[in-house]
PDB file of C-alpha atoms in Angstrom:
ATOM      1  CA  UNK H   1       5.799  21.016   9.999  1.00 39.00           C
ATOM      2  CA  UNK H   2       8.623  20.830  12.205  1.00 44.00           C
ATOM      3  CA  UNK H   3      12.380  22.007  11.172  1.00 47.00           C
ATOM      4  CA  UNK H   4      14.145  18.443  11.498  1.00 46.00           C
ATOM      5  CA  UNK H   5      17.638  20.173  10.193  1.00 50.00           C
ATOM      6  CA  UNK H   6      20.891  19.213  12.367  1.00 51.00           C
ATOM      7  CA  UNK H   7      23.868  21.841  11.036  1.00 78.00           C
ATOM      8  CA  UNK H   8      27.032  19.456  11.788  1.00 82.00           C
ATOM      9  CA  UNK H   9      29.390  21.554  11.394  1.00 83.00           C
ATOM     10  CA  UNK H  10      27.832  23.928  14.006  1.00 83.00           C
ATOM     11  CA  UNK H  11      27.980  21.329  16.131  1.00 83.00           C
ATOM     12  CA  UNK H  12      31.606  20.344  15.658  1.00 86.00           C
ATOM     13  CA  UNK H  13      32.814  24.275  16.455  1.00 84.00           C
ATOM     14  CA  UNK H  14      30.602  24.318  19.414  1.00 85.00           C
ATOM     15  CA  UNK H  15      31.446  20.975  20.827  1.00 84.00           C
ATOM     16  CA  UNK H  16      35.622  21.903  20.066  1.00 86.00           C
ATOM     17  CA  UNK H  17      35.225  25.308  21.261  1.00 85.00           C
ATOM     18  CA  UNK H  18      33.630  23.380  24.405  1.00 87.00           C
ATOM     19  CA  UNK H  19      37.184  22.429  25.458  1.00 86.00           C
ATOM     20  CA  UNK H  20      38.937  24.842  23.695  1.00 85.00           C
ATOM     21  CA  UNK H  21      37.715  28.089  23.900  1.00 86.00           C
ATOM     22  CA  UNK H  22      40.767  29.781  22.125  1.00 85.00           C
ATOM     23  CA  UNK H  23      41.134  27.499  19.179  1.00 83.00           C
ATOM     24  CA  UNK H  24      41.895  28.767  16.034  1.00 84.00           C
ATOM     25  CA  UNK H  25      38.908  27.078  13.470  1.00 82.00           C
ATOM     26  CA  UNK H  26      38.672  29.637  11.187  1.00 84.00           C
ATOM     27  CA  UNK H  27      37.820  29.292   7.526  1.00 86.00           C
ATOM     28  CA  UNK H  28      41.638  27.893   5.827  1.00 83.00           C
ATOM     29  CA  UNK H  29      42.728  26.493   8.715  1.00 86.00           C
ATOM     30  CA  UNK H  30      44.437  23.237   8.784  1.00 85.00           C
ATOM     31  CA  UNK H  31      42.361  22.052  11.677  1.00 83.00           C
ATOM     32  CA  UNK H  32      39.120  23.175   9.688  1.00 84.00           C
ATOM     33  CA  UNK H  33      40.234  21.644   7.029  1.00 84.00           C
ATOM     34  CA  UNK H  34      41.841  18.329   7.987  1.00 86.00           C
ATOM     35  CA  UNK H  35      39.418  17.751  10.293  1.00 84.00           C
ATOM     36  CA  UNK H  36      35.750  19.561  11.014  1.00 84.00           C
ATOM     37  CA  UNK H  37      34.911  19.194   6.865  1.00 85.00           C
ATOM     38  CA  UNK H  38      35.700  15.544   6.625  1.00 86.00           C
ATOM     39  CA  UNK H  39      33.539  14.704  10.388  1.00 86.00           C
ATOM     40  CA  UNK H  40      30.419  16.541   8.171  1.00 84.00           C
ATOM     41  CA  UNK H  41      30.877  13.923   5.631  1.00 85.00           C
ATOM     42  CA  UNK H  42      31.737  11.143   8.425  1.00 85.00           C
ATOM     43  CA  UNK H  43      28.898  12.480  10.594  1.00 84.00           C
ATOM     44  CA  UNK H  44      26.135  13.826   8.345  1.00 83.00           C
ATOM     45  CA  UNK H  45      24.943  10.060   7.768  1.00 85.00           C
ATOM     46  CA  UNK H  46      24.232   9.563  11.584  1.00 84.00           C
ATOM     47  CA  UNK H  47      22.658  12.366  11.876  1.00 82.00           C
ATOM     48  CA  UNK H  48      20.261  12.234   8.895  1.00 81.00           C
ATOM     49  CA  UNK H  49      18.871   9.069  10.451  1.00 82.00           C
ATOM     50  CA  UNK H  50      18.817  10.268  14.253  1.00 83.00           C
ATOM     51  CA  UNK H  51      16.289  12.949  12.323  1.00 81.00           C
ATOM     52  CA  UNK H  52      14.481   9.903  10.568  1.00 84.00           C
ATOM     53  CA  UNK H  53      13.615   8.135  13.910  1.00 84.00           C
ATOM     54  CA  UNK H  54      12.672  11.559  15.817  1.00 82.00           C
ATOM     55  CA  UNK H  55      10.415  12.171  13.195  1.00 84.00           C
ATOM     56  CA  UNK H  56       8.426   8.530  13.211  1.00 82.00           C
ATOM     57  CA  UNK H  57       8.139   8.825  17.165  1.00 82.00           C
ATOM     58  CA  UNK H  58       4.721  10.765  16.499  1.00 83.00           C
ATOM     59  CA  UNK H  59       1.599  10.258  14.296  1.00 84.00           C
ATOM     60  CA  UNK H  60       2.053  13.935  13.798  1.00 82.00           C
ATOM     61  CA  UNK H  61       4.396  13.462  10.894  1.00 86.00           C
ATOM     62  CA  UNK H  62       2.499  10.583   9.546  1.00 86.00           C
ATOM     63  CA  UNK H  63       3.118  12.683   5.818  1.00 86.00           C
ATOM     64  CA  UNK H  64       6.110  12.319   5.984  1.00 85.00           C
ATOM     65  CA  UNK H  65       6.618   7.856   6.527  1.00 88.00           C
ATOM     66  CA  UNK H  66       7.044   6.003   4.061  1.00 88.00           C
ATOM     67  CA  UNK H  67       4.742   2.381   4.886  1.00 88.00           C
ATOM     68  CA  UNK H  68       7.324   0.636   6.403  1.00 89.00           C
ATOM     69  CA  UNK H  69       8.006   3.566   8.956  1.00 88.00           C
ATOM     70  CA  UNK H  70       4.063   4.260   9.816  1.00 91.00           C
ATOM     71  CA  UNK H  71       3.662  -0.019   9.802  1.00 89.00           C
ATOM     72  CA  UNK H  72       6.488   0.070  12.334  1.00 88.00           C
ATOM     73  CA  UNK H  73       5.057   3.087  14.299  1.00 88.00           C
ATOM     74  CA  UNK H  74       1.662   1.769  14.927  1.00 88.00           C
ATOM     75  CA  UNK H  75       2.825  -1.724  15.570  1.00 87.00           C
ATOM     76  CA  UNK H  76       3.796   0.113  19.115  1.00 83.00           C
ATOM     77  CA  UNK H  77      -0.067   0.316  19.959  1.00 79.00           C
ATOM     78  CA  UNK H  78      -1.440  -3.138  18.006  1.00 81.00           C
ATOM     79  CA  UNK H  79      -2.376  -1.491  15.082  1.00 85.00           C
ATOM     80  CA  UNK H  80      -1.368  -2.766  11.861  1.00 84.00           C
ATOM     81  CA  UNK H  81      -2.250  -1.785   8.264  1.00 88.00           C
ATOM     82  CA  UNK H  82      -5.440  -2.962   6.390  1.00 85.00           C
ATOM     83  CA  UNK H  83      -4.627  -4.680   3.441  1.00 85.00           C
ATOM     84  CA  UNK H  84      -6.703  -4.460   0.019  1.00 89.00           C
ATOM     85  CA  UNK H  85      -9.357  -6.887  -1.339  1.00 91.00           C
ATOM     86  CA  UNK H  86      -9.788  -7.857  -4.263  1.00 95.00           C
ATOM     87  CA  UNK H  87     -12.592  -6.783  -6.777  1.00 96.00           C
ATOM     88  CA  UNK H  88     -14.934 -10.339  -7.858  1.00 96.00           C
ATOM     89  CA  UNK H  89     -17.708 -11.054 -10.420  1.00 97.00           C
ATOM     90  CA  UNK H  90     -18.471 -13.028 -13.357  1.00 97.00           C
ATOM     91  CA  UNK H  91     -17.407 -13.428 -17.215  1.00 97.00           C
ATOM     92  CA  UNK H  92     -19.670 -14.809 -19.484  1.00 97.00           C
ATOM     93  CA  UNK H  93     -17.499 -16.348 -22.313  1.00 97.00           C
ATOM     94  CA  UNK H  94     -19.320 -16.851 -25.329  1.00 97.00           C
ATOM     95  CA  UNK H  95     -18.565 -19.747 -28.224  1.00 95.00           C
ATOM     96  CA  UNK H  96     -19.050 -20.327 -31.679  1.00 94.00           C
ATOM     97  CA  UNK H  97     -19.227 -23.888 -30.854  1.00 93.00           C
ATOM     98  CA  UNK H  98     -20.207 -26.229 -27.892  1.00 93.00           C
ATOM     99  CA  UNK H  99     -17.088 -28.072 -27.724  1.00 92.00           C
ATOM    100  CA  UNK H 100     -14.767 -28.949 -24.364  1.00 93.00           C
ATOM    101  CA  UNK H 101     -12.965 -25.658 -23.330  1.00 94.00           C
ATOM    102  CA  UNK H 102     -10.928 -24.817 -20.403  1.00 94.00           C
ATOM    103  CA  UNK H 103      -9.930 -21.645 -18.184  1.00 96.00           C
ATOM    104  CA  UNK H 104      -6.404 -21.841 -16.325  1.00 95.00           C
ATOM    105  CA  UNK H 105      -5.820 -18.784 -13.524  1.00 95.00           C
ATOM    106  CA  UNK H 106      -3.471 -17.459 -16.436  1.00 95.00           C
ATOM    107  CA  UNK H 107      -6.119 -16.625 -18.834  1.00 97.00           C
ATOM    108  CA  UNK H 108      -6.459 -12.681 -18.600  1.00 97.00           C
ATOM    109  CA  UNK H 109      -9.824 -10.768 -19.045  1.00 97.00           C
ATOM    110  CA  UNK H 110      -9.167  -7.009 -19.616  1.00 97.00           C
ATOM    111  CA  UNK H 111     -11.529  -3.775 -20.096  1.00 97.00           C
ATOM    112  CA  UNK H 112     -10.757  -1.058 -22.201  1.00 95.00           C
ATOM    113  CA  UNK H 113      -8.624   1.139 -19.675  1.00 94.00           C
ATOM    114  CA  UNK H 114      -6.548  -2.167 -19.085  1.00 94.00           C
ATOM    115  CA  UNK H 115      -7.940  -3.692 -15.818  1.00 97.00           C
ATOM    116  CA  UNK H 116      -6.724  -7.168 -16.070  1.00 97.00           C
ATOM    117  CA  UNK H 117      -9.128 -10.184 -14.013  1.00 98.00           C
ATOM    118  CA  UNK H 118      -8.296 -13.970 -13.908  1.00 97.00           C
ATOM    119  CA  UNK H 119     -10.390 -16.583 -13.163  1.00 97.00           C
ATOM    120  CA  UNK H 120     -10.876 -17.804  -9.841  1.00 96.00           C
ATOM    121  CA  UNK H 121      -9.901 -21.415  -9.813  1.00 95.00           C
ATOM    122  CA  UNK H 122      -9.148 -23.394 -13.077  1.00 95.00           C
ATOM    123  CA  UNK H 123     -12.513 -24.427 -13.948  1.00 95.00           C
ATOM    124  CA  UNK H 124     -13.558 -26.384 -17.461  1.00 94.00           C
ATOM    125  CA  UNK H 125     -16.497 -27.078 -19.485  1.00 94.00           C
ATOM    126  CA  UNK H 126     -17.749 -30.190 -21.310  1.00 94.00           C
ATOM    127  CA  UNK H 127     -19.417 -30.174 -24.506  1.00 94.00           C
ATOM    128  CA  UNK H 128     -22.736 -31.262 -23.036  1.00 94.00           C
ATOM    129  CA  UNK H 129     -22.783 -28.289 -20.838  1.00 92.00           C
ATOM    130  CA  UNK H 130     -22.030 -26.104 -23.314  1.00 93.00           C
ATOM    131  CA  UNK H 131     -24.986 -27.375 -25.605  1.00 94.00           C
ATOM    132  CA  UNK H 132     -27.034 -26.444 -22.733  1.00 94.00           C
ATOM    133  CA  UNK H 133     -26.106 -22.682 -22.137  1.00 94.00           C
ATOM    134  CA  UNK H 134     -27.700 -20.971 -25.265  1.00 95.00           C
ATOM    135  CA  UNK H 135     -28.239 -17.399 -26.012  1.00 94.00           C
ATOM    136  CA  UNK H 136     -29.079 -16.025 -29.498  1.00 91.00           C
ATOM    137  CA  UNK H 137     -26.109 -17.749 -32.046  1.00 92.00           C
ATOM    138  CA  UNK H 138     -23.580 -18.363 -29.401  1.00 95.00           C
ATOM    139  CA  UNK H 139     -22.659 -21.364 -26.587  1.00 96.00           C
ATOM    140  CA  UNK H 140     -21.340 -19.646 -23.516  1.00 96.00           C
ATOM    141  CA  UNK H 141     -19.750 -20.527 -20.194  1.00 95.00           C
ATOM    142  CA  UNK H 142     -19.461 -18.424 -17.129  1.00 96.00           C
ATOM    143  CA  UNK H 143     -16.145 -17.721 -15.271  1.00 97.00           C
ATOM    144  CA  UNK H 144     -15.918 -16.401 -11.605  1.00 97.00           C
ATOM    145  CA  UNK H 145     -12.951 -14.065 -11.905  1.00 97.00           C
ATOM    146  CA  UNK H 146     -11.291 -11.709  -9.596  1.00 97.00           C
ATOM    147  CA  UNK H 147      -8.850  -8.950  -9.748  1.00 97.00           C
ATOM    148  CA  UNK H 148      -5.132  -9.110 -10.660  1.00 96.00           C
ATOM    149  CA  UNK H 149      -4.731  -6.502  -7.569  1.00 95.00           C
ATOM    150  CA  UNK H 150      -6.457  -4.955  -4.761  1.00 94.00           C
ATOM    151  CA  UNK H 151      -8.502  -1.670  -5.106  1.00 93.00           C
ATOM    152  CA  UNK H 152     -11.586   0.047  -5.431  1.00 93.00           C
ATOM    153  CA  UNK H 153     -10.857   0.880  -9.206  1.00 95.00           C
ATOM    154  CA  UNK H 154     -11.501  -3.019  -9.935  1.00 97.00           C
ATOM    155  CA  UNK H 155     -15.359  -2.494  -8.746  1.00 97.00           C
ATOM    156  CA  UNK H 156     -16.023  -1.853 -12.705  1.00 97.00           C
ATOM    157  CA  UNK H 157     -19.701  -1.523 -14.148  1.00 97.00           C
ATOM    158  CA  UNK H 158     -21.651  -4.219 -16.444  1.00 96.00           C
ATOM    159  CA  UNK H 159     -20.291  -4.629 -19.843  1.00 96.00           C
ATOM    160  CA  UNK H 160     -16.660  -3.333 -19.084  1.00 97.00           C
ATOM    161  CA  UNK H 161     -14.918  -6.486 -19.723  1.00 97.00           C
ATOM    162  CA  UNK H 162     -14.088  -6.446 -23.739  1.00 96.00           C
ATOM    163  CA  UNK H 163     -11.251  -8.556 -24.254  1.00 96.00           C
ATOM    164  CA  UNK H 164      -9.980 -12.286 -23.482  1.00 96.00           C
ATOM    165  CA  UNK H 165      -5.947 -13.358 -23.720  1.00 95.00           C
ATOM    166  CA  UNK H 166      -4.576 -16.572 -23.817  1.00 93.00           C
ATOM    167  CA  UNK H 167      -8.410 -18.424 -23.514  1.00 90.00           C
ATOM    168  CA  UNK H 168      -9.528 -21.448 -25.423  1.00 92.00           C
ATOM    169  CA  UNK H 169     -10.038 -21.409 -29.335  1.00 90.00           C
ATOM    170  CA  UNK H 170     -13.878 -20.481 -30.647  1.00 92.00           C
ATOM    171  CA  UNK H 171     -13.931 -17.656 -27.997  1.00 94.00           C
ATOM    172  CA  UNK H 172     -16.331 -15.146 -29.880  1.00 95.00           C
ATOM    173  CA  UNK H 173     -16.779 -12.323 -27.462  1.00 95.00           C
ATOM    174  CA  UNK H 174     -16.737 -11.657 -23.317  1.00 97.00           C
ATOM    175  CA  UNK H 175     -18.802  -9.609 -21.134  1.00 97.00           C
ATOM    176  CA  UNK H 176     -19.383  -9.084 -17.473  1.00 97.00           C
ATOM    177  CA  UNK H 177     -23.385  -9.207 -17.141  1.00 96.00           C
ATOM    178  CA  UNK H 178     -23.179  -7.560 -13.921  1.00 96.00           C
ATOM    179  CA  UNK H 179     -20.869  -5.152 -12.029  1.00 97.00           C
ATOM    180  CA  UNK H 180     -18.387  -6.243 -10.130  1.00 97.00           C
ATOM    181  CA  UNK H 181     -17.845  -5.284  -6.085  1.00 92.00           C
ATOM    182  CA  UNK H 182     -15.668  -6.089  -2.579  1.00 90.00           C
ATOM    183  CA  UNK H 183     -12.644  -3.967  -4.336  1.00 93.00           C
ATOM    184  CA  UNK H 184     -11.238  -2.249  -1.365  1.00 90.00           C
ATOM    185  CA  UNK H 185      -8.247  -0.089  -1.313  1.00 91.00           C
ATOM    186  CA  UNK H 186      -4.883  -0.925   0.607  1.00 90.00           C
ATOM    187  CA  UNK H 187      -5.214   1.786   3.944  1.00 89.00           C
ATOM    188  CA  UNK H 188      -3.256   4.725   3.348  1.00 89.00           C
ATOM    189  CA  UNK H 189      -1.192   6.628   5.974  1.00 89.00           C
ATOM    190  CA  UNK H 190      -3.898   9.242   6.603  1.00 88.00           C
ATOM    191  CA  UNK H 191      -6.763   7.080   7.185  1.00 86.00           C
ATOM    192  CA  UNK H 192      -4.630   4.242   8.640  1.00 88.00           C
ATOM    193  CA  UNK H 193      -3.060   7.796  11.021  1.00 87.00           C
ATOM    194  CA  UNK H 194      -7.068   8.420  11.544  1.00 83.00           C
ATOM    195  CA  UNK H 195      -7.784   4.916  12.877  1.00 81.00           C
ATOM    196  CA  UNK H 196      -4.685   4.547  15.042  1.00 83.00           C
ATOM    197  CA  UNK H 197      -5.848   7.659  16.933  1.00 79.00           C
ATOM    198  CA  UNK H 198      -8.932   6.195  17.803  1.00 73.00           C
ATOM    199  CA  UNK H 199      -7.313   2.456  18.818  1.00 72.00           C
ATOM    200  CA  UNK H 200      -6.907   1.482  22.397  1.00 64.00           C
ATOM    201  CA  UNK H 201      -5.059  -1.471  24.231  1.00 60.00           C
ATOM    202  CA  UNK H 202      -8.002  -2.858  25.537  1.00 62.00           C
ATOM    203  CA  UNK H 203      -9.666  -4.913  22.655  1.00 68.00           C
ATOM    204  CA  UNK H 204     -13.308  -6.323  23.711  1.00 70.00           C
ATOM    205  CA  UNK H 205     -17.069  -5.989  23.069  1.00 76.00           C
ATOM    206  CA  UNK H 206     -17.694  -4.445  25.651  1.00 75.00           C
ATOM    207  CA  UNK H 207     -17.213  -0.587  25.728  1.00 75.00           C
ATOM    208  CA  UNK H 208     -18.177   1.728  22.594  1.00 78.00           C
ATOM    209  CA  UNK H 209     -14.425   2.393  21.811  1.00 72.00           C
ATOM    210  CA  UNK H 210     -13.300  -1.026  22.075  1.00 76.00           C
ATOM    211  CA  UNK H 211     -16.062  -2.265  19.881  1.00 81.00           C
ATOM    212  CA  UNK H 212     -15.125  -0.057  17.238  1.00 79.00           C
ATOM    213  CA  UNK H 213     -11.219  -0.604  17.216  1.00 75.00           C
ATOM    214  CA  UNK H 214     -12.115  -4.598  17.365  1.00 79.00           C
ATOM    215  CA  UNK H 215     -14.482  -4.272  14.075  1.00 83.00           C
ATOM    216  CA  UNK H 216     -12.372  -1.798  12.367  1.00 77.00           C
ATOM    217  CA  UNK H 217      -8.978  -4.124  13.491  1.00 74.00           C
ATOM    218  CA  UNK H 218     -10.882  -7.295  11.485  1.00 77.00           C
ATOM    219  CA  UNK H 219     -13.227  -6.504   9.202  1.00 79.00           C
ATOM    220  CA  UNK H 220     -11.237  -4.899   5.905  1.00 68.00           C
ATOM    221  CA  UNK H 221     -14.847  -3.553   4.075  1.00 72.00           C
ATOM    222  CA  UNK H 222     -15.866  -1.419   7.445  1.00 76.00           C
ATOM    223  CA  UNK H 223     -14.539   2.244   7.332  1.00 72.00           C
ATOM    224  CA  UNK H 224     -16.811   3.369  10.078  1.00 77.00           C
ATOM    225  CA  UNK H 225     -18.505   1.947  12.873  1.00 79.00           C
TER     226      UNK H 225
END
């Protein structure tokens, strides 16, 4: 890793010695101390972020960026970052009774470790319909949900939905029949480092590289081509 440290007040003797060689700057000195130590605290501020923007002129000290910085960095060769997807699937609400019942995007289904889903769209059931879907002693209604945020962690196996909040009355239990997928993680600053490596400035279908910048560039589930 490279030393990014800028000593001001070496600089300040140096640059003062510069033009005059014979002046007295030693420790106690007025001069020293009326005016090199307050420049470090005057100058120190400029030159922390002259070291900020030499360090995000190279992909070498991706580690380093925060988002913003590696966003702005990559931006340079029409790269930007990936953005996460959020996890889908299906809730099968079950009911002691086949009455009319109702599911805003507020309504929160959660699994034991506390991964929340909402549904969808708003999306209601009449009584009729309800009287329909039968299985053993309970009415039931299914909700297309998806995840309250982006990430792989939301891709959750059958039966991990337990618990309902702020759903109709005569809610007896929840499940999730099947798993649920398309969770994708927001890009990181090591993959999204790997991937600007490999980009180009000519974007086409025509060459292998240019195919693969143009898939990876558009399609958020690909992480090799």
């Amino acid at each position: 890793m490279a030393d990014f440290q800028l000593p001001i007040e070496k600089f300040l003797e140096q640059k003062v010695l510069e033009y005059f060689p014979d002046f007295d700057m030693r420790e106690g000195t007025a001069f020293r101390d009326m005016m090199i130590k307050p420049m470090i605290i005057f100058l120190q501020p400029y030159r922390d972020q002259v070291n900020v923007i030499k360090r995000n002129l190279s992909l070498q000290n991706f580690e380093l960026m925060n988002d913003d910085e590696m966003n702005s960095l990559v931006a340079n060769i029409f790269v930007s970052r990936r953005g996460g997807v959020k996890s889908e699937g299906t809730v099968r609400v079950y009911m002691t009774a086949a009455a009319q019942v109702a599911f805003s995007t507020d309504v929160q289904f959660q699994t034991v470790t506390g991964l929340v889903f909402n549904p969808t769209n708003t999306i209601a059931f009449s009584a009729e319909e309800l009287a329909l879907n039968v299985e053993g002693l309970y009415f039931f209604s299914d909700v297309p949900v998806t995840a309250a945020s982006e990430g792989d962690e939301y891709n959750i196996d059958a039966h991990a939905i337990v618990f309902i909040s702020g759903g109709p009355a005569g809610v007896a239990k929840v499940d999730n029949l099947s798993a649920f997928s398309k969770g994708v993680n927001i890009e990181d600053n090591a993959t999204l480092e790997d991937r600007a490596k490999t980009s180009i400035t000519v974007r086409d279908l025509v060459t292998k590289k240019s195919i693969s910048a143009v898939l990876l560039e558009n399609f958020n589930t690909l992480r090799e081509v």
